[in-house]
Amino acid sequence: MVQLKVYLYLVFMTQAALLTFFLAAQPYPDAWEAYDATYYRPACPQIEDLIQEDIPGFEYSNEDCLHLNIFQPNRTDEENLLRTYPVMVFLHGGGFKKGSAVQYPGIVLAQRDMIVVTLNYRLGPYGFLSTEDSTVPGNMGLTDQRMALAWVKENIHHFHGDASRVTLIGHEAGAACVGIHMLSALSRGYFYRAIMMSGSDLSSWAVMDTPQHPREYASQLASVVGCNPEPGEAMIRCLRSRSPPDIVNAAEKVSLRGGHYGESAGPFAPIVDYFDDQWNWLRKSPKELRKDPRNIMKVDVMGGFAKDEGAWILQKNFSHVFADIQSGVSELEFMSVIHNVTRRRRARDEEQVADAIKFLYTWWVNPDNSTARRKMLIDVFTDELYASGVDSAMKSTVRALQDTNKNAYMYKFDYRSETDNRSSYWMGELSPLFSLVLILRVVMGSPVLSIYLWCMSQLYYITNILYNIFIGAYHNYDVQFLFGWPYLAANVTYQKLSSININRQYNELDRNISNGTMRMWKDFAIYGNPIPVEGESSMPMNFHNLTWYPMNISNLTYFELDYNSTNEKEYHQSLLAFWQDYIYDILYLEPYTTTPIYSTTYKYEQYLIATYSLAALLTLALVALALVSIALIRSRGPPPIRKTAYY
């Protein structure tokens, strides 16, 4: 086992700069001094529930947060004393408003002869508020990341790191930041390979253009905390006088405003900051910049997402909608969730857009299949929020790299542990129930009871497998395997050092998949190829005799990472094209204001029903009128006989 040196939360920004808030921070002075790097420093100001999911009771966030962690292999043999290691710099996710480096310990990954650097950057209004002028230009969180990269370039050699082999990795919001760094001249020369996991600069939530009103969001925030909402120095001074908890709680009350139809970034996210003379990160939107290949950094790139990213959204945001989601999703429940999507995208005609989504995500083999409808609903969120952005950025990158010796590799993480049901009490080879079976067998000598309990444990085990078929590889799942959670969970010392609470069991297959994931990410960082030698025999079991083909614009190859991994091509291209392009056309369509000509059977039938109903009513009215007329005539009796002169 490789020993490690761990340096926790080395400072790379001055605290004085942090106390000014909303401005670009300044590098820490060059002078080296004694520093206690044996414990984790605070996370940046945020609502702390996300961190508490991994680290229960974590309540340690404040403005003095711009620190980084370094996990270094500690090889003491003479041959390795002068060795340098490739470097992975990881940017956490969390929607630009949550997250911390403390959630991603590089302990296990660094044992694969890598130096792992994790860092904090400012979040929410502290990282991304903008007045759209020089008062507060915005994108302070991006500047924090760039400062950390500069620190790594200048100092990583002190930790046996190779500054010419730095790979920048990001997950979700962190992946969007990686994409922005690839487009910005400010980040040139600070990294040489890039990995975007579950997001990119082209994700719909990644970047705000100025029509999306970042200035108005700053005013809203000021109003909530009792400051003058007129953007300017006075407003910013007032905001600085408010405490971080007041600011981050107020940010949750800032509502998205209309702007570009279909965009869902904000209210505090990276912006197009063409007005910033000092830190001009994006002079145009990423979509516009990527139209010119010269704007894209020419580095090897990897990008991908987990198979069922959208499952966590159903669980977190829509659990109240479903009567029994494990049994399936009804059509009414499906449309209720879809209408939420159209409202979030600010569609002018929600019904028209919802019908389009329903048509695309219906399993037409059996449209009434409730479990298929559930899977399609998961795919809606996976494709809309994660896969479409990654796919767009990767295709753009492949085109930009065509005349270079660089490559792009895409993946879909399909593996789901059979021991993972979010509550591991009954599951796994070392579960308490399985242990109880062994104890009873030995102590009580009761084979009947132990066999009964063993059968019960297998029943739960099988139920769990069926549950996993529904959930699949959810959001953040690939990151867990990249950072070696199956190994962290099995080592008490690792868990204490990381502070991560892993409340579940892993089995040997999980550790094998994790080992293979770490190996491929490491090989990409070193060689620019996740599997540099075809059929590499030193690869972990389940990854022997594999080749990961680079993405090709003609067939859009991607690697399906599972216990039986394969190369596939053209993931959901028709569906992704809807989210990437066509949805923006139909979001602008106005609701019908004149009588349309309907062509669907359903609406044609409605016209027939209305016509026949009206005809029936008219017929009844005519019959009633005739009957009334007859009754009136009869009520008068026969006409009187008139006498004449003839009698």
Short mmCIF file of N, CA and C in Angstrom, two decimals, residues 311-385:
data_model
loop_
_atom_site.label_atom_id
_atom_site.label_comp_id
_atom_site.label_asym_id
_atom_site.label_seq_id
_atom_site.Cartn_x
_atom_site.Cartn_y
_atom_site.Cartn_z
N ALA A 311 -32.63 10.44 -11.73
CA ALA A 311 -33.39 9.74 -10.69
C ALA A 311 -33.42 10.53 -9.39
N TRP A 312 -32.29 11.18 -9.07
CA TRP A 312 -32.24 11.91 -7.79
C TRP A 312 -33.19 13.10 -7.80
N ILE A 313 -33.47 13.67 -8.98
CA ILE A 313 -34.39 14.80 -9.05
C ILE A 313 -35.81 14.35 -8.75
N LEU A 314 -36.20 13.19 -9.28
CA LEU A 314 -37.52 12.65 -8.96
C LEU A 314 -37.65 12.41 -7.47
N GLN A 315 -36.60 11.85 -6.88
CA GLN A 315 -36.64 11.54 -5.45
C GLN A 315 -36.66 12.80 -4.60
N LYS A 316 -35.84 13.79 -4.98
CA LYS A 316 -35.68 14.98 -4.14
C LYS A 316 -36.80 15.99 -4.31
N ASN A 317 -37.24 16.21 -5.55
CA ASN A 317 -38.15 17.32 -5.84
C ASN A 317 -39.59 16.89 -6.09
N PHE A 318 -39.82 15.61 -6.41
CA PHE A 318 -41.16 15.22 -6.84
C PHE A 318 -41.71 14.01 -6.10
N SER A 319 -41.12 13.65 -4.98
CA SER A 319 -41.60 12.45 -4.27
C SER A 319 -43.06 12.60 -3.86
N HIS A 320 -43.51 13.84 -3.64
CA HIS A 320 -44.90 14.07 -3.22
C HIS A 320 -45.90 13.83 -4.36
N VAL A 321 -45.39 13.79 -5.60
CA VAL A 321 -46.27 13.64 -6.76
C VAL A 321 -46.72 12.19 -6.94
N PHE A 322 -45.87 11.24 -6.54
CA PHE A 322 -46.09 9.84 -6.89
C PHE A 322 -46.76 9.07 -5.75
N ALA A 323 -47.77 8.29 -6.13
CA ALA A 323 -48.44 7.43 -5.15
C ALA A 323 -47.53 6.27 -4.76
N ASP A 324 -46.89 5.65 -5.73
CA ASP A 324 -45.99 4.51 -5.48
C ASP A 324 -45.03 4.41 -6.65
N ILE A 325 -43.95 5.17 -6.59
CA ILE A 325 -43.04 5.24 -7.74
C ILE A 325 -42.34 3.92 -8.00
N GLN A 326 -42.18 3.07 -6.97
CA GLN A 326 -41.53 1.78 -7.21
C GLN A 326 -42.39 0.87 -8.08
N SER A 327 -43.69 1.11 -8.07
CA SER A 327 -44.59 0.32 -8.93
C SER A 327 -44.73 0.93 -10.32
N GLY A 328 -44.38 2.19 -10.44
CA GLY A 328 -44.48 2.84 -11.74
C GLY A 328 -45.02 4.26 -11.61
N VAL A 329 -45.24 4.89 -12.76
CA VAL A 329 -45.71 6.28 -12.82
C VAL A 329 -46.95 6.33 -13.70
N SER A 330 -48.01 6.94 -13.20
CA SER A 330 -49.22 7.09 -13.99
C SER A 330 -49.05 8.22 -15.00
N GLU A 331 -49.96 8.26 -15.98
CA GLU A 331 -49.89 9.33 -16.98
C GLU A 331 -50.11 10.69 -16.34
N LEU A 332 -51.02 10.76 -15.38
CA LEU A 332 -51.28 12.02 -14.68
C LEU A 332 -50.03 12.49 -13.93
N GLU A 333 -49.36 11.57 -13.25
CA GLU A 333 -48.13 11.91 -12.53
C GLU A 333 -47.03 12.34 -13.50
N PHE A 334 -46.92 11.63 -14.61
CA PHE A 334 -45.92 11.96 -15.63
C PHE A 334 -46.12 13.39 -16.12
N MET A 335 -47.36 13.73 -16.48
CA MET A 335 -47.62 15.07 -17.03
C MET A 335 -47.48 16.15 -15.97
N SER A 336 -47.75 15.83 -14.72
CA SER A 336 -47.55 16.80 -13.64
C SER A 336 -46.09 17.22 -13.55
N VAL A 337 -45.19 16.24 -13.66
CA VAL A 337 -43.75 16.54 -13.61
C VAL A 337 -43.32 17.27 -14.87
N ILE A 338 -43.82 16.85 -16.03
CA ILE A 338 -43.44 17.50 -17.29
C ILE A 338 -43.86 18.96 -17.30
N HIS A 339 -45.02 19.26 -16.76
CA HIS A 339 -45.45 20.66 -16.70
C HIS A 339 -44.53 21.49 -15.80
N ASN A 340 -43.94 20.86 -14.80
CA ASN A 340 -42.94 21.57 -14.00
C ASN A 340 -41.74 21.96 -14.86
N VAL A 341 -41.35 21.07 -15.78
CA VAL A 341 -40.24 21.37 -16.69
C VAL A 341 -40.59 22.56 -17.57
N THR A 342 -41.78 22.58 -18.14
CA THR A 342 -42.16 23.67 -19.04
C THR A 342 -42.27 25.00 -18.31
N ARG A 343 -42.71 24.97 -17.05
CA ARG A 343 -42.75 26.22 -16.27
C ARG A 343 -41.35 26.71 -15.96
N ARG A 344 -40.46 25.79 -15.58
CA ARG A 344 -39.07 26.19 -15.29
C ARG A 344 -38.40 26.77 -16.53
N ARG A 345 -38.75 26.24 -17.69
CA ARG A 345 -38.18 26.73 -18.94
C ARG A 345 -38.92 27.96 -19.47
N ARG A 346 -39.96 28.39 -18.76
CA ARG A 346 -40.72 29.59 -19.10
C ARG A 346 -41.30 29.52 -20.52
N ALA A 347 -41.94 28.42 -20.82
CA ALA A 347 -42.59 28.26 -22.13
C ALA A 347 -43.78 29.19 -22.24
N ARG A 348 -43.96 29.80 -23.40
CA ARG A 348 -45.13 30.65 -23.62
C ARG A 348 -46.40 29.81 -23.71
N ASP A 349 -46.29 28.66 -24.34
CA ASP A 349 -47.43 27.74 -24.44
C ASP A 349 -47.02 26.42 -23.79
N GLU A 350 -47.32 26.29 -22.50
CA GLU A 350 -46.89 25.11 -21.75
C GLU A 350 -47.46 23.82 -22.33
N GLU A 351 -48.72 23.85 -22.74
CA GLU A 351 -49.35 22.63 -23.24
C GLU A 351 -48.65 22.10 -24.47
N GLN A 352 -48.30 23.00 -25.38
CA GLN A 352 -47.66 22.57 -26.62
C GLN A 352 -46.29 21.94 -26.36
N VAL A 353 -45.51 22.56 -25.47
CA VAL A 353 -44.18 22.03 -25.15
C VAL A 353 -44.31 20.72 -24.38
N ALA A 354 -45.25 20.65 -23.44
CA ALA A 354 -45.45 19.42 -22.67
C ALA A 354 -45.86 18.26 -23.59
N ASP A 355 -46.72 18.55 -24.57
CA ASP A 355 -47.11 17.50 -25.51
C ASP A 355 -45.92 17.00 -26.32
N ALA A 356 -45.02 17.91 -26.70
CA ALA A 356 -43.83 17.51 -27.46
C ALA A 356 -42.93 16.60 -26.63
N ILE A 357 -42.73 16.96 -25.36
CA ILE A 357 -41.89 16.14 -24.48
C ILE A 357 -42.54 14.78 -24.26
N LYS A 358 -43.85 14.78 -24.04
CA LYS A 358 -44.56 13.52 -23.84
C LYS A 358 -44.42 12.61 -25.06
N PHE A 359 -44.54 13.18 -26.24
CA PHE A 359 -44.42 12.38 -27.47
C PHE A 359 -43.04 11.75 -27.57
N LEU A 360 -41.99 12.54 -27.30
CA LEU A 360 -40.63 12.04 -27.43
C LEU A 360 -40.30 10.98 -26.38
N TYR A 361 -40.84 11.14 -25.18
CA TYR A 361 -40.49 10.26 -24.07
C TYR A 361 -41.65 9.32 -23.71
N THR A 362 -42.30 8.81 -24.72
CA THR A 362 -43.29 7.74 -24.55
C THR A 362 -42.74 6.46 -25.16
N TRP A 363 -42.86 5.37 -24.43
CA TRP A 363 -42.41 4.07 -24.95
C TRP A 363 -43.53 3.53 -25.82
N TRP A 364 -43.44 3.75 -27.12
CA TRP A 364 -44.56 3.49 -28.01
C TRP A 364 -44.83 2.01 -28.21
N VAL A 365 -43.92 1.14 -27.80
CA VAL A 365 -44.19 -0.30 -27.84
C VAL A 365 -45.39 -0.62 -26.95
N ASN A 366 -45.45 0.06 -25.80
CA ASN A 366 -46.58 -0.11 -24.88
C ASN A 366 -46.74 1.20 -24.11
N PRO A 367 -47.47 2.16 -24.66
CA PRO A 367 -47.55 3.50 -24.06
C PRO A 367 -48.12 3.52 -22.64
N ASP A 368 -48.88 2.49 -22.27
CA ASP A 368 -49.51 2.48 -20.94
C ASP A 368 -48.67 1.77 -19.89
N ASN A 369 -47.46 1.35 -20.24
CA ASN A 369 -46.59 0.66 -19.29
C ASN A 369 -46.07 1.67 -18.25
N SER A 370 -46.47 1.51 -17.00
CA SER A 370 -46.14 2.50 -15.97
C SER A 370 -44.67 2.48 -15.58
N THR A 371 -44.03 1.31 -15.63
CA THR A 371 -42.60 1.26 -15.29
C THR A 371 -41.76 1.86 -16.41
N ALA A 372 -42.17 1.65 -17.66
CA ALA A 372 -41.48 2.29 -18.78
C ALA A 372 -41.65 3.80 -18.70
N ARG A 373 -42.82 4.24 -18.29
CA ARG A 373 -43.07 5.68 -18.15
C ARG A 373 -42.16 6.27 -17.07
N ARG A 374 -41.93 5.52 -16.00
CA ARG A 374 -41.01 5.97 -14.95
C ARG A 374 -39.60 6.12 -15.50
N LYS A 375 -39.13 5.11 -16.25
CA LYS A 375 -37.79 5.17 -16.84
C LYS A 375 -37.68 6.36 -17.80
N MET A 376 -38.71 6.60 -18.59
CA MET A 376 -38.68 7.73 -19.51
C MET A 376 -38.61 9.05 -18.76
N LEU A 377 -39.28 9.13 -17.62
CA LEU A 377 -39.25 10.36 -16.83
C LEU A 377 -37.85 10.61 -16.27
N ILE A 378 -37.18 9.55 -15.85
CA ILE A 378 -35.78 9.69 -15.42
C ILE A 378 -34.93 10.18 -16.59
N ASP A 379 -35.17 9.62 -17.77
CA ASP A 379 -34.40 10.02 -18.96
C ASP A 379 -34.65 11.48 -19.33
N VAL A 380 -35.85 11.99 -19.09
CA VAL A 380 -36.13 13.40 -19.37
C VAL A 380 -35.11 14.29 -18.65
N PHE A 381 -34.94 14.06 -17.35
CA PHE A 381 -34.03 14.90 -16.57
C PHE A 381 -32.57 14.59 -16.86
N THR A 382 -32.26 13.31 -17.09
CA THR A 382 -30.89 12.96 -17.45
C THR A 382 -30.48 13.66 -18.73
N ASP A 383 -31.33 13.59 -19.75
CA ASP A 383 -31.00 14.18 -21.04
C ASP A 383 -31.01 15.70 -20.99
N GLU A 384 -32.04 16.27 -20.36
CA GLU A 384 -32.17 17.73 -20.35
C GLU A 384 -31.04 18.40 -19.59
N LEU A 385 -30.75 17.93 -18.38
CA LEU A 385 -29.86 18.66 -17.48
C LEU A 385 -28.41 18.22 -17.57
#
